[in-house]
Amino acid sequence: MKTLQVGIESTTLSNGLKVVIAPDTTAPVVTVGVYYKIGFRLEPQGRSGFAHLFEHMMFQGSANAPKMQHIKLINSSGGTLNGSTSYDVTNYYEAVPSNALERVLWLEADRMRALKVDDENLKNQRDVVKEEVRVNVMNQPYGGFPWLDMPPVAFRNWANAHNFYGDFADLDAADLKDVQAFFKTYYVPNNAVLLVLGDVKVEEGIALAKKYFGDIPAGAVPPFADPSEPEQSEERRGNVEEKFGTLPAMAIGYVLPARRTADWCAMALLDQALHGGRAGRMHRELVQEKQIAVEAEGGIDDLFGYNGPSQVTTRIFHKSEFSSEATLAAFDAVVREVQEQGINADELEQLKVKWCSDYYATLEGGRGGSMPKYGLMHLLACFTLFDNEPQLVNTILDGFLAVTREQIQAAAKKYLRREKRAIVFRTPVKASEKEAA
Amino acid sequence: MATRTVEVATGVPGLSAERAVTWPKRTKARLSNGLEVILAEAHSIPKLHGELFFRSGNAAVADRAPGLAEMTATVVRTGTAKRASRQIEEDLRRIGADLASHAGPDTSAISFAGLSEFAEPLLGMVNELAREAAFPEAEFERERRQKLEEVKLERTQPGFLAGERLRKVLFGAHPYALVSPSEEQVAAYKREDLQKVYRDSYTPENGLLLVVGDFDSNEMMRGVEKVFGAWAGKKPESKTAAPPANPRGRRVYLVHVPGAVQTQILVGCHAITRKHPDWVKLGLTNSLYGGAFNSRLVMNIREDKGYTYSPRSGVHALRQHGYFSVSAAVRNDVVAASLTEIFYEMDKLRSVPVPVAELADAQNYLSGVFALGLATQDGLLSQFSTVALNELPDDYLETYRAKVRTLTPNDLLETARKYLDSANMQIVVVGDRAQIESQAALFCELEIYDAQGKQLS
């Protein structure tokens, strides 16, 4: 198969900021990202949702670019921008015509150097975030299923188990002191990576990184709480009421092996065997053959982008005439089959071809054209922050392509065990109760 | 109304010289069977992205049943004369391909992506689905049951309910008014109805094949001819429905969702198609109004007032008609306040010319983001298909940015006066009646519906 080699160069500035440049002159467009190694997993206790609220605050003004100026300057340069918070990283990114590169770097450096926000900004964004939670979770059928439902059932360490979007009381309790303390602790150059991808030359990118970021003082090495989980020894179950939808749903999650181990590679391919779209075993058995479910999918969320306890999760929406237990029994039968029979050579070969194809798609993934190279940026950032090895982007495929049938069967037996799983049932409120309410 | 003084940034680096934007060359052909083919090379990854379109969608068969083209497309991938469903899915995985069959109001399509080295078997699969779909009885029944659950679920989504109501209000008896079938209509679908839609619509004369990716165009064209050349079939007769009446006067349509903790606002009116000479003008006006993060509406009701997370406006072009809409999911107690600001920003654009600097910012935005799609295969595919399906001039992509740059404050004032007519906007609010009815009633007469579409008052 034709392989893809991404040309990349990386360096570390004297303040500890890591810099990765990936030149490609296909289009006169450049993508810039700054990733900080802090996500919602390790946000302060008593401040659930804070990492995400803080991400919003990063658009509210910095020393030389007051409120609204970040957005205005990027848009008026012909570009788009956004940010997102996940388990272990928070990112800020822009795609612009390449003639605006210096401007983008100046803006990112300005907010890495000094955040300048006030109480009014905080109140404003707290309100915005609450509407975000309502539109995505509280006012949507199956909102937060299972990404917010699963953690409190599956995990025991607060870091992994809390409400990542934030309890409203915690959002209300957050004040400006929290904002500045979080900034000072985690938003230091030595806890970040700057990425420049697309229409840029290597020397130019590194020189500009030095010019704009070089004099930002390094901070103390941030303290990170221990996110590890106590060994799980029995199945865990939880229930969440579904207010709007009418189909019963469930999510089954199993704890994953440590990242970048041989077991992890085997689990990733096993995940594809189970959840790889309409060819996946879950869909085939539960939706096509037994017709118990109208949807049975899932998998490992953001395989390369997490750095702590995580799960491979199956989401099932099943027909009301089948009980939860009958549905779970059908799910278990699919798991048992792969544990007992493994997968055959032909299936493994299909999985590997599809894996390569999907990996290339991830590298090129540009969010429907609006954010070119988003996927490559994300991988480079995670490989840099978690592994200090951006070149992994060119070699990580090898580990997956080396996986054997035996390893997949062994992974199924070792990790897909009842005592290692958690199940969340999302149960619709009965129609009659709904009428009464 | 923005109450906060906007401060400016100091020390911002200027922009360096712009690099030219060059769209890849398109290789075009019409096969002897009438199939239109457009190819473009993009060597960013060793893959290709393509789409086989048919110029008939749900609207063309709406007189038979709503959503019939969509249901047809769904069942197309579940079996052919040669392969059963499971075989199709495994064969796609074997060549690293993704495929989807779907339909919208104006088109039906098979979209696909895969590794370049397996281009031939992938095109073979697309061809087989387009010509030899078997509509297996059991697969049809299963998909119909799935669809029933899907249409039930839709009625619990505020965004769907708002969109559905607005389309009904704007398009009346026209097929564009129907965005989704009812449970009864799904239950009444017949396999033979789907097969007729398939026979009539999935023909080379009605088709457009677009492929973008890592290949040599001449070689690919030969491959396409080999695979699709022997296919035959006429263009279906097209029926054009009578134009919908343009609703005059404001009216509020409240969709009652008991217990909703937020209100979905959707405001809209008739607009234009892509082919209309005002398209670029309206696009720029929209971008300034609420189509970009940096737009007036977003700055007002999000960044200044914190009423909502994701306010947006957009111009939606269908083939025969278009519409403009503004959406925002807002806190229940600021429904009236949000509507006031939505109309205030429209009226301001209609009354006061846009300052030159703000216009320049919006022009830069629109022309800049237009070129972002150049960098990816799927971005290119989407731009090329827009041009081809809307029968826009060949140089549309090449000349768009210059057209944006020639517009003046006066053009925008005229455009806003022509299209952003706040006095005739139709207002949909989806939420809990007890919390929002009195606020909505401040704006005009009210009609109230439940989630199933039944009028309550």
Short mmCIF file of N, CA and C in Angstrom, two decimals, chain B residues 54 56-58 60-65 67-73 76 103 108 135 190-203 206 236:
data_model
loop_
_atom_site.label_atom_id
_atom_site.label_comp_id
_atom_site.label_asym_id
_atom_site.label_seq_id
_atom_site.Cartn_x
_atom_site.Cartn_y
_atom_site.Cartn_z
N PHE B 54 -27.83 12.43 -8.55
CA PHE B 54 -28.95 12.41 -9.49
C PHE B 54 -29.81 13.63 -9.18
N SER B 56 -32.68 14.53 -8.88
CA SER B 56 -34.06 14.38 -8.39
C SER B 56 -33.97 13.98 -6.93
N GLY B 57 -34.69 14.70 -6.10
CA GLY B 57 -34.70 14.36 -4.68
C GLY B 57 -36.11 14.23 -4.16
N ASN B 58 -36.28 14.49 -2.89
CA ASN B 58 -37.59 14.33 -2.26
C ASN B 58 -38.66 15.21 -2.90
N ALA B 60 -39.07 16.07 -5.97
CA ALA B 60 -39.55 15.58 -7.25
C ALA B 60 -40.62 14.50 -7.09
N VAL B 61 -40.63 13.82 -5.94
CA VAL B 61 -41.60 12.74 -5.75
C VAL B 61 -42.51 13.00 -4.55
N ALA B 62 -42.56 14.27 -4.13
CA ALA B 62 -43.33 14.61 -2.93
C ALA B 62 -44.81 14.34 -3.11
N ASP B 63 -45.29 14.33 -4.37
CA ASP B 63 -46.71 14.04 -4.59
C ASP B 63 -47.04 12.59 -4.25
N ARG B 64 -46.03 11.73 -4.25
CA ARG B 64 -46.29 10.33 -3.88
C ARG B 64 -46.20 10.15 -2.36
N ALA B 65 -45.10 10.63 -1.75
CA ALA B 65 -44.98 10.59 -0.28
C ALA B 65 -43.79 11.43 0.13
N GLY B 67 -40.36 12.37 1.73
CA GLY B 67 -39.18 11.60 2.13
C GLY B 67 -38.94 10.33 1.33
N LEU B 68 -39.67 10.18 0.21
CA LEU B 68 -39.58 8.92 -0.53
C LEU B 68 -38.20 8.74 -1.18
N ALA B 69 -37.60 9.81 -1.67
CA ALA B 69 -36.27 9.70 -2.29
C ALA B 69 -35.23 9.34 -1.23
N GLU B 70 -35.40 9.88 -0.04
CA GLU B 70 -34.47 9.57 1.05
C GLU B 70 -34.57 8.09 1.44
N MET B 71 -35.79 7.60 1.54
CA MET B 71 -35.99 6.19 1.89
C MET B 71 -35.41 5.29 0.79
N THR B 72 -35.60 5.71 -0.46
CA THR B 72 -35.06 4.94 -1.58
C THR B 72 -33.54 4.86 -1.46
N ALA B 73 -32.91 6.00 -1.21
CA ALA B 73 -31.45 6.03 -1.09
C ALA B 73 -30.98 5.13 0.05
N VAL B 76 -31.04 1.57 -1.08
CA VAL B 76 -30.15 1.28 -2.21
C VAL B 76 -28.90 0.51 -1.78
N ALA B 103 -30.49 11.36 0.20
CA ALA B 103 -31.20 12.28 -0.68
C ALA B 103 -31.61 13.51 0.09
N SER B 108 -30.54 13.10 -5.22
CA SER B 108 -30.23 11.83 -4.56
C SER B 108 -28.77 11.60 -4.85
N PHE B 135 -33.32 -3.92 -3.69
CA PHE B 135 -34.37 -3.63 -2.71
C PHE B 135 -34.91 -4.90 -2.04
N LYS B 190 -44.16 1.74 0.31
CA LYS B 190 -44.14 0.41 -0.29
C LYS B 190 -42.85 0.21 -1.06
N ARG B 191 -42.38 -1.02 -1.03
CA ARG B 191 -41.13 -1.36 -1.72
C ARG B 191 -41.22 -0.95 -3.20
N GLU B 192 -42.38 -1.19 -3.82
CA GLU B 192 -42.54 -0.87 -5.24
C GLU B 192 -42.41 0.63 -5.49
N ASP B 193 -42.85 1.44 -4.52
CA ASP B 193 -42.73 2.90 -4.68
C ASP B 193 -41.26 3.30 -4.74
N LEU B 194 -40.47 2.65 -3.88
CA LEU B 194 -39.04 2.95 -3.87
C LEU B 194 -38.40 2.52 -5.19
N GLN B 195 -38.80 1.35 -5.64
CA GLN B 195 -38.20 0.85 -6.89
C GLN B 195 -38.54 1.75 -8.07
N LYS B 196 -39.73 2.32 -8.06
CA LYS B 196 -40.09 3.23 -9.15
C LYS B 196 -39.24 4.51 -9.09
N VAL B 197 -39.07 5.04 -7.88
CA VAL B 197 -38.22 6.22 -7.74
C VAL B 197 -36.81 5.90 -8.26
N TYR B 198 -36.34 4.73 -7.90
CA TYR B 198 -35.00 4.30 -8.32
C TYR B 198 -34.91 4.19 -9.84
N ARG B 199 -35.87 3.52 -10.43
CA ARG B 199 -35.84 3.34 -11.89
C ARG B 199 -35.88 4.68 -12.61
N ASP B 200 -36.71 5.60 -12.12
CA ASP B 200 -36.88 6.89 -12.81
C ASP B 200 -35.70 7.83 -12.60
N SER B 201 -35.19 7.87 -11.37
CA SER B 201 -34.22 8.92 -11.03
C SER B 201 -32.77 8.52 -11.24
N TYR B 202 -32.45 7.26 -10.96
CA TYR B 202 -31.05 6.84 -11.01
C TYR B 202 -30.67 6.46 -12.43
N THR B 203 -30.54 7.51 -13.27
CA THR B 203 -30.19 7.26 -14.67
C THR B 203 -29.00 8.13 -15.05
N ASN B 206 -29.62 11.74 -15.90
CA ASN B 206 -30.01 12.55 -14.73
C ASN B 206 -28.83 12.71 -13.78
N PRO B 236 -35.69 11.78 -16.04
CA PRO B 236 -37.12 11.74 -15.73
C PRO B 236 -37.77 13.07 -16.12
#
